[in-house]
Coordinates of C-alpha atoms in Angstrom, one line a residue:
M34 CA -184.7 18.3 62.3
S35 CA -186.4 17.0 59.1
A36 CA -184.4 16.3 55.9
Q37 CA -186.3 19.1 54.2
S38 CA -185.4 21.7 56.8
V39 CA -181.8 20.6 56.7
D40 CA -181.6 20.9 53.0
A41 CA -183.2 24.4 53.2
S42 CA -180.7 25.5 55.8
E43 CA -177.8 24.1 53.8
L44 CA -179.1 25.8 50.7
E45 CA -179.3 29.1 52.6
K46 CA -175.6 28.7 53.6
L47 CA -174.6 28.1 50.0
T48 CA -176.5 31.1 48.7
I49 CA -174.0 33.6 47.1
Q50 CA -173.9 36.8 49.2
P51 CA -173.8 40.2 47.5
K52 CA -170.4 42.1 47.5
P53 CA -169.9 44.7 50.0
P54 CA -170.4 48.1 48.6
H55 CA -166.7 49.0 48.7
L56 CA -165.8 46.0 46.5
E57 CA -168.4 46.5 43.9
G58 CA -167.1 47.0 40.4
S59 CA -163.7 45.5 41.3
T60 CA -162.3 42.1 40.5
A61 CA -159.7 40.5 42.7
A62 CA -156.7 39.3 40.7
P63 CA -155.5 35.8 41.5
K64 CA -152.4 35.6 43.7
N65 CA -150.3 34.2 40.9
G66 CA -151.3 37.2 38.7
E67 CA -150.2 39.6 41.4
D68 CA -146.8 37.9 41.6
D69 CA -146.4 38.1 37.8
E70 CA -147.3 41.8 37.7
S71 CA -144.9 42.7 40.6
E72 CA -142.1 40.7 38.9
N73 CA -142.8 42.5 35.6
E74 CA -142.7 45.8 37.4
K75 CA -139.4 44.9 39.0
E76 CA -138.0 43.8 35.6
D77 CA -139.2 47.0 34.0
E78 CA -137.6 49.0 36.9
G79 CA -134.4 47.0 36.4
E80 CA -134.3 47.6 32.7
G81 CA -135.0 51.3 33.4
E82 CA -132.1 51.5 35.7
V83 CA -129.8 49.8 33.2
T84 CA -131.0 52.1 30.4
A85 CA -130.5 55.1 32.6
A86 CA -127.0 53.9 33.4
K87 CA -126.2 53.4 29.8
K88 CA -127.5 56.8 28.9
K89 CA -125.4 58.3 31.7
R90 CA -122.3 56.6 30.4
K91 CA -122.9 57.8 26.9
R92 CA -123.4 61.4 27.9
K93 CA -120.2 63.2 26.8
P94 CA -118.8 65.8 29.2
K95 CA -118.7 69.4 28.0
K96 CA -115.5 70.3 26.2
K97 CA -113.4 72.7 28.2
R98 CA -111.8 75.5 26.4
G99 CA -108.2 74.5 26.4
A100 CA -105.0 76.4 25.7
A101 CA -104.5 78.0 22.3
T102 CA -102.8 75.6 19.8
S103 CA -102.1 78.0 16.9
Q104 CA -101.2 81.6 16.3
T105 CA -103.8 84.1 15.1
S106 CA -103.5 86.4 12.1
P107 CA -102.4 89.1 12.9
P108 CA -100.4 87.5 15.6
R109 CA -101.9 88.3 19.0
T110 CA -101.7 85.1 21.1
L111 CA -99.2 85.1 23.9
I112 CA -96.3 82.8 23.0
S113 CA -96.4 81.4 26.5
N114 CA -100.0 80.2 25.8
L115 CA -98.8 78.2 22.8
F116 CA -96.0 76.6 24.9
P117 CA -97.6 76.0 28.3
S118 CA -94.6 73.9 29.5
G119 CA -92.5 77.1 29.3
Q120 CA -89.9 75.4 27.1
Y121 CA -89.4 76.8 23.6
P122 CA -88.1 75.1 20.4
E123 CA -84.3 75.1 20.0
G124 CA -82.8 76.5 16.9
E125 CA -80.8 74.7 14.2
I126 CA -78.2 72.7 16.0
V127 CA -74.8 72.4 14.3
E128 CA -72.0 70.2 15.7
Y129 CA -68.5 71.7 15.8
R130 CA -66.0 70.3 13.3
N131 CA -62.3 69.4 13.2
D132 CA -60.4 70.4 16.4
N133 CA -63.6 71.3 18.2
S134 CA -65.5 68.1 17.4
Y135 CA -64.7 66.8 20.9
R136 CA -67.1 69.5 22.4
T137 CA -70.2 67.6 21.4
T138 CA -69.5 64.7 23.8
S139 CA -67.4 66.5 26.4
E140 CA -68.9 66.1 29.9
E141 CA -67.2 69.3 31.0
K142 CA -68.7 71.3 28.1
R143 CA -72.1 69.7 28.7
H144 CA -72.0 70.8 32.3
L145 CA -71.2 74.4 31.2
D146 CA -74.1 74.2 28.7
R147 CA -76.6 73.1 31.4
L148 CA -75.6 76.1 33.6
K149 CA -77.0 78.4 30.9
G150 CA -80.5 76.9 30.7
D151 CA -82.4 80.0 31.6
Y152 CA -80.4 82.1 29.1
L153 CA -81.0 79.6 26.4
N154 CA -84.8 79.4 27.0
D155 CA -85.1 83.2 26.9
Y156 CA -83.3 83.3 23.6
R157 CA -85.4 80.5 22.2
K158 CA -88.6 82.3 23.3
G159 CA -87.5 85.5 21.6
A160 CA -86.6 83.5 18.5
E161 CA -90.0 81.8 18.3
I162 CA -91.7 85.2 18.6
H163 CA -89.5 86.5 15.8
R164 CA -90.4 83.5 13.5
Q165 CA -94.1 83.7 14.1
V166 CA -94.3 87.5 13.5
R167 CA -92.0 87.6 10.5
Q168 CA -93.8 84.7 8.8
W169 CA -97.1 86.6 9.2
A170 CA -95.3 89.7 7.8
Q171 CA -94.0 87.8 4.8
K172 CA -97.5 86.7 3.9
N173 CA -99.2 90.0 4.5
I174 CA -96.9 92.8 3.5
H175 CA -97.9 94.0 0.0
P176 CA -97.4 97.0 -2.3
G177 CA -99.7 99.9 -1.4
Q178 CA -99.1 99.7 2.3
S179 CA -97.5 102.6 4.1
L180 CA -94.2 101.9 5.8
T181 CA -95.7 103.1 9.1
E182 CA -98.5 100.5 8.8
I183 CA -95.9 97.7 8.1
A184 CA -93.6 98.7 11.0
E185 CA -96.5 99.0 13.5
G186 CA -97.9 95.7 12.3
I187 CA -94.7 93.9 13.1
E188 CA -94.1 95.8 16.4
D189 CA -97.7 95.2 17.6
G190 CA -97.2 91.5 17.0
V191 CA -93.9 91.3 18.9
R192 CA -95.4 93.2 21.9
A193 CA -98.6 91.0 21.9
L194 CA -96.7 87.7 21.8
S195 CA -94.1 88.7 24.4
G196 CA -96.8 90.2 26.7
H197 CA -94.8 93.5 27.0
Q198 CA -96.6 96.4 25.5
G199 CA -93.9 98.7 26.7
L200 CA -96.2 101.5 27.9
E201 CA -95.6 101.1 31.6
E202 CA -92.3 102.3 32.9
G203 CA -89.6 99.6 32.6
D204 CA -91.9 97.1 30.8
N205 CA -89.9 97.3 27.5
I206 CA -86.7 96.4 29.4
K207 CA -88.3 93.1 30.4
G208 CA -89.1 92.0 26.9
G209 CA -90.5 93.0 23.5
M210 CA -88.8 95.0 20.8
G211 CA -85.1 94.5 20.8
F212 CA -84.7 97.4 18.4
P213 CA -87.0 99.3 15.9
T214 CA -88.2 97.7 12.8
G215 CA -85.9 98.6 9.9
L216 CA -87.7 99.0 6.5
S217 CA -84.9 100.0 4.2
I218 CA -85.9 100.3 0.5
N219 CA -83.9 99.9 -2.7
N220 CA -80.5 101.7 -2.4
C221 CA -81.0 102.2 1.4
A222 CA -79.5 99.1 3.1
A223 CA -80.1 99.6 6.8
H224 CA -81.4 101.7 9.7
Y225 CA -84.5 103.2 8.1
T226 CA -87.8 103.3 10.0
P227 CA -90.6 105.8 9.4
N228 CA -90.8 108.8 11.7
A229 CA -94.2 110.4 12.6
G230 CA -96.0 111.8 9.5
N231 CA -94.0 109.6 7.1
K232 CA -95.8 109.3 3.7
W233 CA -93.7 106.5 2.1
Y234 CA -95.7 103.7 0.5
L235 CA -94.4 100.4 -0.7
K236 CA -94.3 99.8 -4.5
K237 CA -94.3 96.7 -6.5
E238 CA -90.9 97.5 -8.0
D239 CA -89.3 98.0 -4.5
V240 CA -86.8 95.8 -2.7
M241 CA -87.3 96.1 1.0
K242 CA -85.1 94.9 3.8
V243 CA -87.1 94.0 7.0
D244 CA -84.8 93.9 10.0
F245 CA -86.2 93.7 13.5
G246 CA -85.2 92.5 16.9
V247 CA -86.9 90.6 19.8
H248 CA -85.6 90.4 23.3
I249 CA -86.5 88.6 26.5
N250 CA -84.7 89.8 29.6
G251 CA -82.1 91.6 27.4
W252 CA -81.1 88.6 25.2
I253 CA -81.7 90.0 21.7
V254 CA -82.6 87.9 18.6
D255 CA -81.4 89.9 15.5
S256 CA -82.7 88.6 12.2
A257 CA -83.6 90.1 8.8
F258 CA -84.9 89.2 5.4
T259 CA -85.6 90.9 2.1
L260 CA -88.9 91.2 0.2
A261 CA -89.3 91.8 -3.5
F262 CA -92.4 91.4 -5.6
D263 CA -90.8 91.3 -9.0
P264 CA -88.9 88.1 -9.9
V265 CA -86.2 90.2 -11.7
Y266 CA -84.6 90.6 -8.2
D267 CA -84.5 86.9 -7.4
N268 CA -80.8 86.5 -8.1
L269 CA -80.0 89.5 -5.9
L270 CA -81.9 88.0 -3.0
A271 CA -80.5 84.5 -3.7
S272 CA -76.9 85.8 -3.6
V273 CA -77.3 87.4 -0.2
K274 CA -79.2 84.5 1.3
D275 CA -76.5 82.1 0.1
A276 CA -73.8 84.4 1.5
T277 CA -75.5 84.6 4.9
N278 CA -75.8 80.8 5.1
T279 CA -72.1 80.6 4.2
G280 CA -71.2 82.9 7.0
V281 CA -73.4 80.9 9.4
R282 CA -71.7 77.7 8.3
E283 CA -68.2 79.0 8.5
A284 CA -68.6 80.6 11.9
G285 CA -67.5 78.8 15.0
I286 CA -65.2 78.8 18.0
D287 CA -61.6 79.8 17.2
V288 CA -62.5 80.7 13.6
R289 CA -60.8 83.9 12.3
M290 CA -63.0 86.8 11.2
S291 CA -61.0 87.2 8.0
D292 CA -61.7 83.6 6.9
I293 CA -65.5 84.1 7.4
G294 CA -65.4 87.4 5.4
A295 CA -63.5 85.8 2.5
A296 CA -65.9 82.9 2.3
I297 CA -68.9 85.3 2.3
Q298 CA -67.5 87.5 -0.4
E299 CA -66.6 84.7 -2.7
V300 CA -70.1 83.2 -2.6
M301 CA -72.0 86.5 -2.9
E302 CA -69.9 87.9 -5.8
S303 CA -70.3 84.8 -7.8
Y304 CA -73.9 86.0 -8.7
E305 CA -75.1 88.6 -11.1
V306 CA -78.5 90.1 -11.8
E307 CA -80.1 91.5 -14.9
I308 CA -82.4 94.5 -14.4
G309 CA -83.9 96.5 -17.3
G310 CA -81.7 94.8 -19.8
T311 CA -78.5 95.6 -17.9
T312 CA -76.4 93.0 -16.1
Y313 CA -75.0 94.0 -12.7
P314 CA -72.5 92.0 -10.6
V315 CA -73.7 91.6 -7.0
K316 CA -71.2 93.3 -4.7
A317 CA -70.7 92.7 -1.0
I318 CA -71.2 96.0 0.8
R319 CA -67.7 96.2 2.3
N320 CA -68.4 98.7 5.1
L321 CA -71.3 96.8 6.6
N322 CA -70.6 93.9 9.0
G323 CA -72.0 91.3 11.3
H324 CA -71.3 91.8 15.0
T325 CA -71.4 90.3 18.5
I326 CA -74.6 90.8 20.5
N327 CA -74.3 91.4 24.3
R328 CA -77.1 91.5 26.8
Y329 CA -79.0 94.7 26.3
S330 CA -76.5 95.7 23.7
I331 CA -77.2 95.1 20.0
H332 CA -73.6 95.9 18.9
G333 CA -70.9 94.2 20.9
G334 CA -67.2 94.7 20.5
K335 CA -66.4 92.4 17.6
S336 CA -67.3 92.8 13.9
V337 CA -67.8 90.0 11.3
P338 CA -66.6 91.3 7.9
I339 CA -68.4 90.3 4.7
V340 CA -65.3 90.8 2.5
K341 CA -61.8 89.4 2.7
G342 CA -59.3 91.2 4.9
G343 CA -56.7 90.8 7.5
D344 CA -58.7 90.7 10.8
Q345 CA -57.2 87.8 12.8
T346 CA -59.7 88.2 15.7
K347 CA -61.2 84.8 16.6
M348 CA -64.7 83.9 17.7
E349 CA -64.8 82.5 21.2
E350 CA -66.9 80.1 23.2
G351 CA -70.1 81.6 24.7
E352 CA -70.3 84.5 22.3
T353 CA -73.4 85.4 20.4
F354 CA -73.1 86.8 16.8
A355 CA -75.4 88.4 14.3
I356 CA -74.2 87.0 11.0
E357 CA -75.6 89.5 8.4
T358 CA -74.6 90.1 4.8
F359 CA -75.6 92.9 2.4
G360 CA -75.3 92.8 -1.4
S361 CA -75.7 95.6 -3.8
T362 CA -76.0 96.4 -7.5
G363 CA -74.3 99.7 -6.8
K364 CA -70.8 100.5 -5.5
G365 CA -70.9 98.2 -2.6
F366 CA -70.3 101.0 -0.2
V367 CA -72.9 102.9 2.0
R368 CA -73.0 106.4 3.4
D369 CA -75.3 108.2 5.9
D370 CA -78.3 109.6 4.2
M371 CA -81.9 110.8 4.9
E372 CA -83.5 111.6 8.2
T373 CA -82.3 109.8 11.4
S374 CA -84.8 107.6 13.2
H375 CA -82.7 105.1 15.2
Y376 CA -81.0 106.0 18.5
A377 CA -79.6 104.2 21.5
K378 CA -78.1 105.2 24.8
R379 CA -74.4 104.4 24.9
I380 CA -73.2 101.8 27.4
D381 CA -70.1 103.9 28.0
A382 CA -72.1 107.2 28.2
P383 CA -70.2 109.9 30.0
T384 CA -71.5 111.5 33.2
T385 CA -72.2 114.9 31.8
S386 CA -73.9 117.9 33.4
L387 CA -76.8 118.6 31.0
R388 CA -77.9 122.2 30.8
L389 CA -81.1 121.7 28.9
S390 CA -84.0 120.6 31.2
S391 CA -85.6 118.9 28.2
A392 CA -82.5 116.8 27.7
K393 CA -82.5 115.8 31.4
S394 CA -86.1 114.7 31.4
L395 CA -85.8 112.9 28.1
L396 CA -82.7 111.0 29.3
S397 CA -84.7 109.8 32.3
V398 CA -87.5 108.6 30.0
I399 CA -84.9 106.8 27.8
T400 CA -83.1 105.2 30.7
K401 CA -86.3 103.9 32.4
N402 CA -88.0 102.6 29.3
F403 CA -85.2 101.4 27.0
G404 CA -81.9 101.3 29.0
T405 CA -79.3 100.7 26.3
L406 CA -81.7 99.1 23.9
P407 CA -82.2 101.0 20.6
F408 CA -85.3 103.0 20.1
C409 CA -86.8 105.4 17.5
R410 CA -88.8 108.6 17.5
R411 CA -92.1 106.7 17.1
Y412 CA -91.4 104.9 20.4
L413 CA -91.0 108.3 22.1
D414 CA -94.2 109.5 20.5
R415 CA -95.9 106.3 21.8
L416 CA -94.9 107.2 25.4
G417 CA -96.5 110.6 25.1
Q418 CA -93.3 112.6 24.7
E419 CA -93.7 115.9 22.8
K420 CA -91.3 118.5 21.5
Y421 CA -88.3 116.4 22.4
L422 CA -86.1 116.8 19.3
L423 CA -84.0 119.6 20.8
G424 CA -83.3 117.5 24.0
L425 CA -82.6 114.4 21.9
N426 CA -80.1 116.3 19.7
N427 CA -78.4 117.6 22.8
L428 CA -78.0 114.1 24.2
V429 CA -76.4 113.0 20.9
T430 CA -74.0 115.9 20.8
S431 CA -73.2 115.2 24.5
G432 CA -72.1 111.7 23.6
I433 CA -74.8 110.1 25.8
V434 CA -77.0 108.8 23.0
E435 CA -75.8 107.5 19.7
A436 CA -77.7 108.3 16.5
Y437 CA -77.8 105.7 13.7
P438 CA -78.8 107.4 10.4
P439 CA -79.9 105.4 7.4
L440 CA -77.1 103.8 5.4
C441 CA -77.4 104.0 1.6
D442 CA -75.6 103.1 -1.6
I443 CA -75.8 105.2 -4.7
K444 CA -79.2 106.2 -6.0
G445 CA -80.7 103.8 -8.6
S446 CA -79.0 100.8 -7.0
Y447 CA -80.7 97.9 -5.2
T448 CA -79.6 96.3 -2.0
A449 CA -80.6 93.1 -0.1
Q450 CA -79.9 91.7 3.4
F451 CA -80.3 88.4 5.2
E452 CA -79.3 87.9 8.9
H453 CA -79.3 85.2 11.6
T454 CA -78.3 85.1 15.2
I455 CA -76.0 82.3 16.3
L456 CA -75.0 81.1 19.8
L457 CA -71.5 79.6 20.2
R458 CA -72.5 77.2 23.0
P459 CA -69.8 75.1 24.7
T460 CA -71.1 71.9 23.0
V461 CA -72.7 73.0 19.7
K462 CA -73.4 76.0 17.5
E463 CA -77.1 77.0 17.6
V464 CA -78.6 79.0 14.8
I465 CA -81.3 80.4 17.2
S466 CA -83.3 82.4 14.6
R467 CA -83.4 79.6 11.9
G468 CA -86.9 78.9 10.5
D469 CA -88.6 77.2 7.6
D470 CA -88.6 80.5 5.8
Y471 CA -84.9 81.2 5.8

């Protein structure tokens, strides 16, 4: 083969061949470039995963609607929702003094105390309901309101917080109102609540006693306060509040009733009040008393006087007392007056053959819905009872139901009341109804 032909053939081999049709328009990337691009893609993917993870960690979970932490206005939140543990705040704890001081550390007394855990918690639950409802009432009661509106506002609150509306048979016996809301004005000291159709409206110059009870399983918290909108009555209210606190302080195991009454009277009657240019001494209402409270019975067998006397009866371990005092610018003595609204089935009610069918059916309603707890006419109305007055009066005259008419001093006078429930526990005295307000 000649040199020329060889050169020609070699040149032919070296001639650049055209690209196949399927590769035209594309450029092959160098291998190193391919590695760099895949590594960058991996890095980008890695950064994306980290960023996504960070975003996932930062994402806040949706807030769950937790339990209620505060009471509504008006009070409608179940008290059990505010205390999900089921344990309620204890009242004011006061250690016994003198000969009873050993009780605070006595193991035997502590053991007795622990045995009454359920009873104490029921009492504390009722007391917390009372505090929350009354503190709302103190802020919201104002002149111009009808007494019916005021009473129903308090009672609606108690029923809502306790979870016992009292409309189903037997429900009110489980918990709710311990007795009707007393709204006694000016010279009327106690046991007044409006009946149906009442047209009484609160005035700025009025002095109103607000007395209502809350019970859980029959353990009744009895506590009262006085509202006045004119500062001219401040000393009257201060005297009675001071006297009640004195009674609470003096009360205790083995203390004589006469000693408590003397201490209360001395404090209360050290005050005077000027109204309309006339100065009045504050007098303790001598025929109104504090009292023991038994289960399902607002008035137990013992009375706590608010004046000095000779009653040598002693307070005893395990008893519950309502320490209440009443002061007046009048005679310091009350009598039955006005229309009766408060009633209660007697614990010692006789077994009597009732002739009136209306009395028989009403007694059944009272027994199933209130037992021996006090009630009022509005409560019977609320249960759908109609034309019951004849039957109710028959139950009263038969000695089965007790009527509690309003108790009033002379017209033109003003009265005030403060009240607390105390438990004489084996180890300490617990003022179960004490609050920041009084």
